[in-house]
């Protein structure tokens, strides 16, 4: 895959929204490794120590600190840069926060996506666009069933439903303005990518299991595990990023065929419970404990979620390279060993994975 990605992205212009976030920072580092010219567009990082700052992200891209909800600004920056590729990560990405800030969540995730798509319409050049959503866009029936791309969209909580809205908005723009059948006229190819629960070094977001665990370990306190029996499609951050980049490369080869939606997740028999993840992580760390707090008054979170990745396997020739235990180990290795050398260690993990 590395040869295809290098030939696709080297010396190409990539516009990356959400570049200061956890996944965005990792993709920024990967794009730098591939030799791309990147312009980032995002709010300043909120969580400290921010991975973007640890990687010296300003040296890896032309960083624009602005709000995706500012349509004139996003339009100005997209038109000025004339990108070959766009990867849209900018989002309010925390389920529990979406209960506290539903309007901000819907505005950022739904209208923010519409703003970007509207900006894309102003481009004259050919451009491949990958809109990043989530595995939570599906109407989750809490059954032992892996969701495929043709399944009904939904979402119980504001985060999940706002991302389903982003999918619907992207589909509407494709049908109304940027139809794949008219590619030769408008020269825009739009896909959406839905990945599982992503873990990896440098994540410091509140109310995510790995950052909460690292914080508890650093404080010498037990980790509070709210939903130990919940099952999720865990994957290391480099797995879906490789998938997104591969999807963009395939769009470049055939912008009509690959203007579609794709799931990226672990193998169907490789889904772990939250408790299973915690036990593997603490065993590797060599210390730490966990307990279940009283969650009787907490907002709803899904207990079971699985993804069917057969479409990505068949059409993109994409396969997960790391099982869930390897993903957990690789993540905990980063927190344990990357102290004071975060940029070097991150690049080393990128090289090891792709090469």
mmCIF file of C-alpha atoms in Angstrom:
data_model
loop_
_atom_site.group_PDB
_atom_site.id
_atom_site.type_symbol
_atom_site.label_atom_id
_atom_site.label_comp_id
_atom_site.label_asym_id
_atom_site.label_seq_id
_atom_site.Cartn_x
_atom_site.Cartn_y
_atom_site.Cartn_z
ATOM 1 C CA UNK A 1 0.000 0.000 0.000
ATOM 2 C CA UNK A 2 2.853 2.416 0.755
ATOM 3 C CA UNK A 3 3.889 2.665 -2.915
ATOM 4 C CA UNK A 4 0.349 3.546 -3.985
ATOM 5 C CA UNK A 5 -0.040 6.129 -1.210
ATOM 6 C CA UNK A 6 3.313 7.774 -1.951
ATOM 7 C CA UNK A 7 2.624 7.991 -5.676
ATOM 8 C CA UNK A 8 -0.833 9.408 -4.938
ATOM 9 C CA UNK A 9 -0.061 12.031 -2.297
ATOM 10 C CA UNK A 10 3.572 13.064 -2.769
ATOM 11 C CA UNK A 11 3.737 16.760 -3.733
ATOM 12 C CA UNK A 12 -0.065 16.949 -3.858
ATOM 13 C CA UNK A 13 -2.145 19.570 -2.052
ATOM 14 C CA UNK A 14 -4.255 18.140 0.799
ATOM 15 C CA UNK A 15 -6.786 20.254 2.700
ATOM 16 C CA UNK A 16 -7.339 18.745 6.155
ATOM 17 C CA UNK A 17 -10.100 19.964 8.457
ATOM 18 C CA UNK A 18 -9.805 19.087 12.139
ATOM 19 C CA UNK A 19 -6.024 18.858 11.835
ATOM 20 C CA UNK A 20 -5.482 19.873 15.489
ATOM 21 C CA UNK A 21 -7.538 16.980 16.885
ATOM 22 C CA UNK A 22 -6.371 13.488 17.798
ATOM 23 C CA UNK A 23 -7.087 11.690 14.501
ATOM 24 C CA UNK A 24 -6.369 14.821 12.486
ATOM 25 C CA UNK A 25 -2.920 15.187 14.065
ATOM 26 C CA UNK A 26 -2.073 11.590 13.249
ATOM 27 C CA UNK A 27 -3.192 12.049 9.632
ATOM 28 C CA UNK A 28 -1.181 15.263 9.429
ATOM 29 C CA UNK A 29 1.921 13.308 10.451
ATOM 30 C CA UNK A 30 1.137 10.543 7.939
ATOM 31 C CA UNK A 31 0.626 13.043 5.113
ATOM 32 C CA UNK A 32 3.938 14.690 5.989
ATOM 33 C CA UNK A 33 5.563 11.249 5.862
ATOM 34 C CA UNK A 34 4.029 10.714 2.392
ATOM 35 C CA UNK A 35 5.380 14.040 1.146
ATOM 36 C CA UNK A 36 2.087 15.928 0.763
ATOM 37 C CA UNK A 37 1.625 19.688 1.044
ATOM 38 C CA UNK A 38 -1.030 20.219 3.728
ATOM 39 C CA UNK A 39 -3.247 23.108 4.715
ATOM 40 C CA UNK A 40 -5.064 22.522 8.015
ATOM 41 C CA UNK A 41 -8.323 24.177 9.076
ATOM 42 C CA UNK A 42 -9.540 23.731 12.647
ATOM 43 C CA UNK A 43 -10.113 25.261 16.042
ATOM 44 C CA UNK A 44 -7.129 25.491 18.376
ATOM 45 C CA UNK A 45 -6.570 22.205 20.254
ATOM 46 C CA UNK A 46 -8.552 21.980 23.504
ATOM 47 C CA UNK A 47 -6.994 19.046 25.332
ATOM 48 C CA UNK A 48 -3.572 19.268 26.922
ATOM 49 C CA UNK A 49 -0.982 18.128 26.259
ATOM 50 C CA UNK A 50 -2.310 18.337 22.694
ATOM 51 C CA UNK A 51 -0.820 15.844 20.240
ATOM 52 C CA UNK A 52 -0.783 18.570 17.570
ATOM 53 C CA UNK A 53 1.566 20.654 19.727
ATOM 54 C CA UNK A 54 3.692 17.653 20.721
ATOM 55 C CA UNK A 55 4.213 16.920 17.014
ATOM 56 C CA UNK A 56 5.002 20.589 16.336
ATOM 57 C CA UNK A 57 2.071 20.527 13.947
ATOM 58 C CA UNK A 58 2.624 24.103 12.766
ATOM 59 C CA UNK A 59 5.821 22.917 11.073
ATOM 60 C CA UNK A 60 3.940 20.148 9.238
ATOM 61 C CA UNK A 61 1.325 22.299 7.520
ATOM 62 C CA UNK A 62 -0.064 25.740 6.824
ATOM 63 C CA UNK A 63 -2.314 25.855 9.890
ATOM 64 C CA UNK A 64 -5.451 27.995 9.780
ATOM 65 C CA UNK A 65 -7.166 28.316 13.169
ATOM 66 C CA UNK A 66 -10.821 28.956 12.358
ATOM 67 C CA UNK A 67 -14.329 27.550 12.828
ATOM 68 C CA UNK A 68 -15.859 25.150 10.286
ATOM 69 C CA UNK A 69 -19.138 27.016 10.925
ATOM 70 C CA UNK A 70 -17.651 30.153 9.321
ATOM 71 C CA UNK A 71 -18.739 29.638 5.704
ATOM 72 C CA UNK A 72 -16.951 32.685 4.210
ATOM 73 C CA UNK A 73 -13.668 31.674 5.870
ATOM 74 C CA UNK A 74 -13.746 28.007 4.871
ATOM 75 C CA UNK A 75 -14.698 29.022 1.307
ATOM 76 C CA UNK A 76 -11.851 31.539 1.157
ATOM 77 C CA UNK A 77 -9.240 29.049 2.374
ATOM 78 C CA UNK A 78 -10.389 26.211 0.103
ATOM 79 C CA UNK A 79 -10.440 28.452 -2.984
ATOM 80 C CA UNK A 80 -7.061 29.958 -2.143
ATOM 81 C CA UNK A 81 -5.400 26.554 -1.667
ATOM 82 C CA UNK A 82 -6.966 24.735 -4.668
ATOM 83 C CA UNK A 83 -6.510 21.279 -3.077
ATOM 84 C CA UNK A 84 -6.167 17.985 -4.912
ATOM 85 C CA UNK A 85 -7.626 16.128 -1.920
ATOM 86 C CA UNK A 86 -9.785 17.078 1.072
ATOM 87 C CA UNK A 87 -10.162 15.031 4.261
ATOM 88 C CA UNK A 88 -12.909 16.335 6.546
ATOM 89 C CA UNK A 89 -12.359 15.485 10.232
ATOM 90 C CA UNK A 90 -13.572 18.680 11.949
ATOM 91 C CA UNK A 91 -16.286 17.675 14.429
ATOM 92 C CA UNK A 92 -17.572 17.633 17.980
ATOM 93 C CA UNK A 93 -16.692 13.987 18.506
ATOM 94 C CA UNK A 94 -17.619 13.078 22.102
ATOM 95 C CA UNK A 95 -20.929 11.296 22.775
ATOM 96 C CA UNK A 96 -21.327 12.489 26.383
ATOM 97 C CA UNK A 97 -20.465 16.085 25.441
ATOM 98 C CA UNK A 98 -23.167 15.971 22.773
ATOM 99 C CA UNK A 99 -25.763 15.582 25.535
ATOM 100 C CA UNK A 100 -24.371 18.713 27.202
ATOM 101 C CA UNK A 101 -24.005 20.709 23.962
ATOM 102 C CA UNK A 102 -26.521 19.329 21.444
ATOM 103 C CA UNK A 103 -26.894 22.517 19.386
ATOM 104 C CA UNK A 104 -23.129 22.961 19.038
ATOM 105 C CA UNK A 105 -22.835 19.277 18.105
ATOM 106 C CA UNK A 106 -25.504 19.455 15.391
ATOM 107 C CA UNK A 107 -24.218 22.778 14.088
ATOM 108 C CA UNK A 108 -20.592 21.653 13.864
ATOM 109 C CA UNK A 109 -21.153 18.125 12.601
ATOM 110 C CA UNK A 110 -24.070 18.704 10.231
ATOM 111 C CA UNK A 111 -23.956 22.349 9.117
ATOM 112 C CA UNK A 112 -20.145 22.355 9.291
ATOM 113 C CA UNK A 113 -20.124 19.519 6.760
ATOM 114 C CA UNK A 114 -22.572 21.442 4.565
ATOM 115 C CA UNK A 115 -20.294 24.497 4.781
ATOM 116 C CA UNK A 116 -17.323 22.497 3.540
ATOM 117 C CA UNK A 117 -19.335 20.965 0.698
ATOM 118 C CA UNK A 118 -20.587 24.404 -0.281
ATOM 119 C CA UNK A 119 -16.987 25.657 -0.321
ATOM 120 C CA UNK A 120 -15.996 22.711 -2.519
ATOM 121 C CA UNK A 121 -18.558 23.792 -5.114
ATOM 122 C CA UNK A 122 -16.516 26.963 -5.651
ATOM 123 C CA UNK A 123 -13.449 25.012 -6.802
ATOM 124 C CA UNK A 124 -12.608 24.854 -10.488
ATOM 125 C CA UNK A 125 -9.947 22.136 -10.198
ATOM 126 C CA UNK A 126 -10.364 18.380 -9.822
ATOM 127 C CA UNK A 127 -10.654 17.351 -6.166
ATOM 128 C CA UNK A 128 -11.150 14.074 -4.279
ATOM 129 C CA UNK A 129 -13.109 14.510 -1.028
ATOM 130 C CA UNK A 130 -13.355 12.053 1.905
ATOM 131 C CA UNK A 131 -15.908 12.977 4.598
ATOM 132 C CA UNK A 132 -15.119 11.212 7.892
ATOM 133 C CA UNK A 133 -18.167 10.202 9.916
ATOM 134 C CA UNK A 134 -18.412 7.252 12.362
ATOM 135 C CA UNK A 135 -19.662 3.724 12.944
ATOM 136 C CA UNK A 136 -22.404 5.307 15.087
ATOM 137 C CA UNK A 137 -24.313 6.652 12.055
ATOM 138 C CA UNK A 138 -26.387 3.457 11.896
ATOM 139 C CA UNK A 139 -29.755 2.909 13.559
ATOM 140 C CA UNK A 140 -28.315 0.689 16.298
ATOM 141 C CA UNK A 141 -30.717 -2.110 17.228
ATOM 142 C CA UNK A 142 -28.315 -3.441 19.908
ATOM 143 C CA UNK A 143 -28.199 -6.834 18.188
ATOM 144 C CA UNK A 144 -25.307 -9.144 17.347
ATOM 145 C CA UNK A 145 -25.275 -7.874 13.789
ATOM 146 C CA UNK A 146 -22.465 -6.138 11.886
ATOM 147 C CA UNK A 147 -23.791 -3.046 10.132
ATOM 148 C CA UNK A 148 -23.087 -2.651 6.433
ATOM 149 C CA UNK A 149 -23.087 0.542 4.372
ATOM 150 C CA UNK A 150 -26.596 -0.009 2.987
ATOM 151 C CA UNK A 151 -28.199 -0.269 6.440
ATOM 152 C CA UNK A 152 -30.535 2.393 7.796
ATOM 153 C CA UNK A 153 -28.945 5.519 9.256
ATOM 154 C CA UNK A 154 -30.073 6.797 12.638
ATOM 155 C CA UNK A 155 -28.438 7.589 15.956
ATOM 156 C CA UNK A 156 -29.811 7.723 19.504
ATOM 157 C CA UNK A 157 -27.625 10.489 20.963
ATOM 158 C CA UNK A 158 -26.963 13.923 19.427
ATOM 159 C CA UNK A 159 -23.425 12.974 18.344
ATOM 160 C CA UNK A 160 -24.510 9.834 16.495
ATOM 161 C CA UNK A 161 -27.511 11.462 14.842
ATOM 162 C CA UNK A 162 -25.497 14.576 13.886
ATOM 163 C CA UNK A 163 -23.038 12.342 12.053
ATOM 164 C CA UNK A 164 -25.928 10.543 10.331
ATOM 165 C CA UNK A 165 -27.077 14.033 9.297
ATOM 166 C CA UNK A 166 -23.604 14.650 7.836
ATOM 167 C CA UNK A 167 -23.991 11.482 5.756
ATOM 168 C CA UNK A 168 -27.401 12.604 4.493
ATOM 169 C CA UNK A 169 -26.078 16.092 3.691
ATOM 170 C CA UNK A 170 -23.128 14.622 1.766
ATOM 171 C CA UNK A 171 -25.524 12.386 -0.194
ATOM 172 C CA UNK A 172 -27.759 15.366 -0.948
ATOM 173 C CA UNK A 173 -24.864 17.476 -2.263
ATOM 174 C CA UNK A 174 -23.740 14.572 -4.428
ATOM 175 C CA UNK A 175 -27.202 14.159 -5.929
ATOM 176 C CA UNK A 176 -28.009 17.852 -6.238
ATOM 177 C CA UNK A 177 -24.745 19.507 -7.237
ATOM 178 C CA UNK A 178 -21.827 17.069 -7.528
ATOM 179 C CA UNK A 179 -23.353 13.964 -9.061
ATOM 180 C CA UNK A 180 -20.745 11.307 -9.881
ATOM 181 C CA UNK A 181 -22.328 10.868 -13.330
ATOM 182 C CA UNK A 182 -21.442 14.495 -14.064
ATOM 183 C CA UNK A 183 -17.848 14.241 -12.836
ATOM 184 C CA UNK A 184 -16.343 15.435 -16.105
ATOM 185 C CA UNK A 185 -18.293 18.655 -15.669
ATOM 186 C CA UNK A 186 -17.713 19.495 -11.965
ATOM 187 C CA UNK A 187 -14.601 17.303 -11.299
ATOM 188 C CA UNK A 188 -15.439 16.539 -7.637
ATOM 189 C CA UNK A 189 -15.619 13.035 -6.140
ATOM 190 C CA UNK A 190 -17.159 12.718 -2.661
ATOM 191 C CA UNK A 191 -17.013 9.646 -0.432
ATOM 192 C CA UNK A 192 -17.819 9.033 3.242
ATOM 193 C CA UNK A 193 -15.786 6.873 5.630
ATOM 194 C CA UNK A 194 -17.216 5.228 8.759
ATOM 195 C CA UNK A 195 -14.715 3.797 11.235
ATOM 196 C CA UNK A 196 -14.957 1.993 14.558
ATOM 197 C CA UNK A 197 -13.729 3.081 17.975
ATOM 198 C CA UNK A 198 -10.259 4.471 17.372
ATOM 199 C CA UNK A 199 -7.444 4.318 19.922
ATOM 200 C CA UNK A 200 -3.827 5.428 19.732
ATOM 201 C CA UNK A 201 -1.098 7.452 21.358
ATOM 202 C CA UNK A 202 -1.610 11.111 22.134
ATOM 203 C CA UNK A 203 -5.375 11.093 22.663
ATOM 204 C CA UNK A 204 -6.290 13.292 25.640
ATOM 205 C CA UNK A 205 -10.023 13.778 25.044
ATOM 206 C CA UNK A 206 -12.211 13.564 28.129
ATOM 207 C CA UNK A 207 -14.683 10.656 28.343
ATOM 208 C CA UNK A 208 -12.715 8.323 26.109
ATOM 209 C CA UNK A 209 -11.494 5.115 27.694
ATOM 210 C CA UNK A 210 -7.754 5.312 26.885
ATOM 211 C CA UNK A 211 -7.260 8.996 27.847
ATOM 212 C CA UNK A 212 -9.275 8.398 31.029
ATOM 213 C CA UNK A 213 -7.067 5.384 31.787
ATOM 214 C CA UNK A 214 -3.813 7.304 31.263
ATOM 215 C CA UNK A 215 -5.068 10.128 33.466
ATOM 216 C CA UNK A 216 -5.986 7.649 36.232
ATOM 217 C CA UNK A 217 -2.622 5.871 35.949
ATOM 218 C CA UNK A 218 -0.727 9.166 36.127
ATOM 219 C CA UNK A 219 -2.735 10.144 39.219
ATOM 220 C CA UNK A 220 -2.368 6.714 40.860
ATOM 221 C CA UNK A 221 -6.146 6.307 41.022
ATOM 222 C CA UNK A 222 -8.514 3.520 39.917
ATOM 223 C CA UNK A 223 -9.980 3.939 36.434
ATOM 224 C CA UNK A 224 -13.737 4.519 36.446
ATOM 225 C CA UNK A 225 -15.210 2.131 33.856
ATOM 226 C CA UNK A 226 -18.786 3.205 33.189
ATOM 227 C CA UNK A 227 -19.835 0.448 30.777
ATOM 228 C CA UNK A 228 -17.515 -2.564 31.199
ATOM 229 C CA UNK A 229 -19.721 -4.972 29.233
ATOM 230 C CA UNK A 230 -20.166 -2.706 26.200
ATOM 231 C CA UNK A 231 -18.669 -4.177 23.003
ATOM 232 C CA UNK A 232 -16.966 -1.961 20.438
ATOM 233 C CA UNK A 233 -14.991 -2.370 17.171
ATOM 234 C CA UNK A 234 -11.651 -1.160 18.587
ATOM 235 C CA UNK A 235 -8.877 -0.299 16.141
ATOM 236 C CA UNK A 236 -5.561 1.510 16.196
ATOM 237 C CA UNK A 237 -5.733 4.986 14.680
ATOM 238 C CA UNK A 238 -3.408 4.068 11.795
ATOM 239 C CA UNK A 239 -5.851 1.409 10.557
ATOM 240 C CA UNK A 240 -8.705 3.721 9.471
ATOM 241 C CA UNK A 241 -6.267 6.450 8.407
ATOM 242 C CA UNK A 242 -4.686 4.009 5.985
ATOM 243 C CA UNK A 243 -8.200 3.161 4.810
ATOM 244 C CA UNK A 244 -9.137 6.813 4.269
ATOM 245 C CA UNK A 245 -5.949 7.459 2.304
ATOM 246 C CA UNK A 246 -6.494 4.333 0.228
ATOM 247 C CA UNK A 247 -10.066 5.444 -0.474
ATOM 248 C CA UNK A 248 -8.790 8.832 -1.651
ATOM 249 C CA UNK A 249 -6.254 7.108 -3.894
ATOM 250 C CA UNK A 250 -8.940 4.853 -5.371
ATOM 251 C CA UNK A 251 -11.133 7.894 -6.001
ATOM 252 C CA UNK A 252 -8.253 9.429 -7.945
ATOM 253 C CA UNK A 253 -8.106 6.278 -10.101
ATOM 254 C CA UNK A 254 -11.878 6.040 -10.578
ATOM 255 C CA UNK A 255 -13.712 9.100 -9.188
ATOM 256 C CA UNK A 256 -17.123 7.792 -10.185
ATOM 257 C CA UNK A 257 -16.973 4.237 -8.844
ATOM 258 C CA UNK A 258 -15.462 5.167 -5.468
ATOM 259 C CA UNK A 259 -17.693 8.165 -4.725
ATOM 260 C CA UNK A 260 -19.388 5.967 -2.148
ATOM 261 C CA UNK A 261 -19.528 5.045 1.570
ATOM 262 C CA UNK A 262 -17.152 2.573 3.247
ATOM 263 C CA UNK A 263 -16.812 1.006 6.698
ATOM 264 C CA UNK A 264 -13.358 0.611 8.278
ATOM 265 C CA UNK A 265 -13.055 -1.559 11.358
ATOM 266 C CA UNK A 266 -11.573 -4.741 12.836
ATOM 267 C CA UNK A 267 -12.328 -8.274 11.707
ATOM 268 C CA UNK A 268 -15.842 -9.331 12.664
ATOM 269 C CA UNK A 269 -14.598 -11.816 15.273
ATOM 270 C CA UNK A 270 -12.230 -9.263 16.844
ATOM 271 C CA UNK A 271 -14.575 -7.104 18.928
ATOM 272 C CA UNK A 272 -13.696 -6.646 22.608
ATOM 273 C CA UNK A 273 -15.701 -5.427 25.568
ATOM 274 C CA UNK A 274 -14.581 -2.268 27.355
ATOM 275 C CA UNK A 275 -13.494 -4.414 30.293
ATOM 276 C CA UNK A 276 -11.483 -6.669 27.983
ATOM 277 C CA UNK A 277 -9.658 -3.653 26.583
ATOM 278 C CA UNK A 278 -8.941 -2.308 30.077
ATOM 279 C CA UNK A 279 -7.546 -5.616 31.312
ATOM 280 C CA UNK A 280 -5.165 -5.955 28.336
ATOM 281 C CA UNK A 281 -4.003 -2.344 28.686
ATOM 282 C CA UNK A 282 -3.373 -2.527 32.433
ATOM 283 C CA UNK A 283 -1.583 -5.856 32.094
ATOM 284 C CA UNK A 284 0.785 -4.329 29.549
ATOM 285 C CA UNK A 285 1.275 -1.227 31.707
ATOM 286 C CA UNK A 286 2.196 -3.372 34.701
ATOM 287 C CA UNK A 287 0.041 -1.547 37.273
ATOM 288 C CA UNK A 288 -3.313 0.114 37.809
ATOM 289 C CA UNK A 289 -6.828 -0.933 38.708
ATOM 290 C CA UNK A 290 -10.400 -0.169 37.728
ATOM 291 C CA UNK A 291 -13.859 -0.030 39.252
ATOM 292 C CA UNK A 292 -17.409 0.516 38.046
ATOM 293 C CA UNK A 293 -19.041 3.693 39.349
ATOM 294 C CA UNK A 294 -22.772 4.203 39.796
ATOM 295 C CA UNK A 295 -24.070 5.069 36.309
ATOM 296 C CA UNK A 296 -27.801 4.993 37.065
ATOM 297 C CA UNK A 297 -28.227 8.671 36.137
ATOM 298 C CA UNK A 298 -25.894 8.699 33.149
ATOM 299 C CA UNK A 299 -27.095 9.359 29.585
ATOM 300 C CA UNK A 300 -27.624 6.464 27.193
ATOM 301 C CA UNK A 301 -24.649 4.918 25.376
ATOM 302 C CA UNK A 302 -24.923 1.913 23.051
ATOM 303 C CA UNK A 303 -23.874 -1.433 24.530
ATOM 304 C CA UNK A 304 -23.203 -3.362 21.307
ATOM 305 C CA UNK A 305 -21.868 -2.149 17.977
ATOM 306 C CA UNK A 306 -20.226 -4.076 15.137
ATOM 307 C CA UNK A 307 -19.202 -3.172 11.587
ATOM 308 C CA UNK A 308 -19.223 -5.206 8.385
ATOM 309 C CA UNK A 309 -16.019 -4.316 6.502
ATOM 310 C CA UNK A 310 -16.465 -6.702 3.567
ATOM 311 C CA UNK A 311 -17.098 -3.842 1.105
ATOM 312 C CA UNK A 312 -13.733 -2.192 1.907
ATOM 313 C CA UNK A 313 -12.067 -5.590 1.605
ATOM 314 C CA UNK A 314 -13.612 -6.398 -1.765
ATOM 315 C CA UNK A 315 -13.598 -2.996 -3.463
ATOM 316 C CA UNK A 316 -10.587 -1.248 -1.913
ATOM 317 C CA UNK A 317 -8.448 -4.310 -1.155
ATOM 318 C CA UNK A 318 -8.138 -2.965 2.400
ATOM 319 C CA UNK A 319 -7.486 -5.236 5.394
ATOM 320 C CA UNK A 320 -6.956 -4.468 9.085
ATOM 321 C CA UNK A 321 -3.321 -5.210 9.897
ATOM 322 C CA UNK A 322 -3.533 -5.116 13.706
ATOM 323 C CA UNK A 323 -5.888 -7.159 15.854
ATOM 324 C CA UNK A 324 -7.459 -5.514 18.907
ATOM 325 C CA UNK A 325 -4.771 -6.728 21.336
ATOM 326 C CA UNK A 326 -2.008 -5.391 19.070
ATOM 327 C CA UNK A 327 -3.878 -2.083 18.764
ATOM 328 C CA UNK A 328 -4.110 -1.763 22.554
ATOM 329 C CA UNK A 329 -0.455 -2.707 23.053
ATOM 330 C CA UNK A 330 0.723 -0.258 20.377
ATOM 331 C CA UNK A 331 -1.327 2.481 22.023
ATOM 332 C CA UNK A 332 -0.017 1.844 25.531
ATOM 333 C CA UNK A 333 3.554 1.602 24.197
ATOM 334 C CA UNK A 334 3.191 5.164 22.888
ATOM 335 C CA UNK A 335 2.156 6.571 26.276
ATOM 336 C CA UNK A 336 4.872 4.627 28.071
ATOM 337 C CA UNK A 337 7.776 5.285 25.704
ATOM 338 C CA UNK A 338 7.092 8.520 23.804
ATOM 339 C CA UNK A 339 7.804 10.840 26.729
ATOM 340 C CA UNK A 340 9.807 13.855 25.468
ATOM 341 C CA UNK A 341 10.110 12.267 22.006
ATOM 342 C CA UNK A 342 6.480 12.237 20.884
ATOM 343 C CA UNK A 343 7.170 13.377 17.329
ATOM 344 C CA UNK A 344 9.934 10.829 16.761
ATOM 345 C CA UNK A 345 7.977 8.003 18.353
ATOM 346 C CA UNK A 346 4.835 8.813 16.359
ATOM 347 C CA UNK A 347 6.784 8.873 13.097
ATOM 348 C CA UNK A 348 8.432 5.578 14.016
ATOM 349 C CA UNK A 349 5.026 3.958 14.575
ATOM 350 C CA UNK A 350 3.867 5.344 11.228
ATOM 351 C CA UNK A 351 6.927 3.953 9.403
ATOM 352 C CA UNK A 352 6.595 0.566 11.096
ATOM 353 C CA UNK A 353 2.925 0.314 10.204
ATOM 354 C CA UNK A 354 3.107 1.392 6.564
ATOM 355 C CA UNK A 355 6.441 -0.139 5.603
#
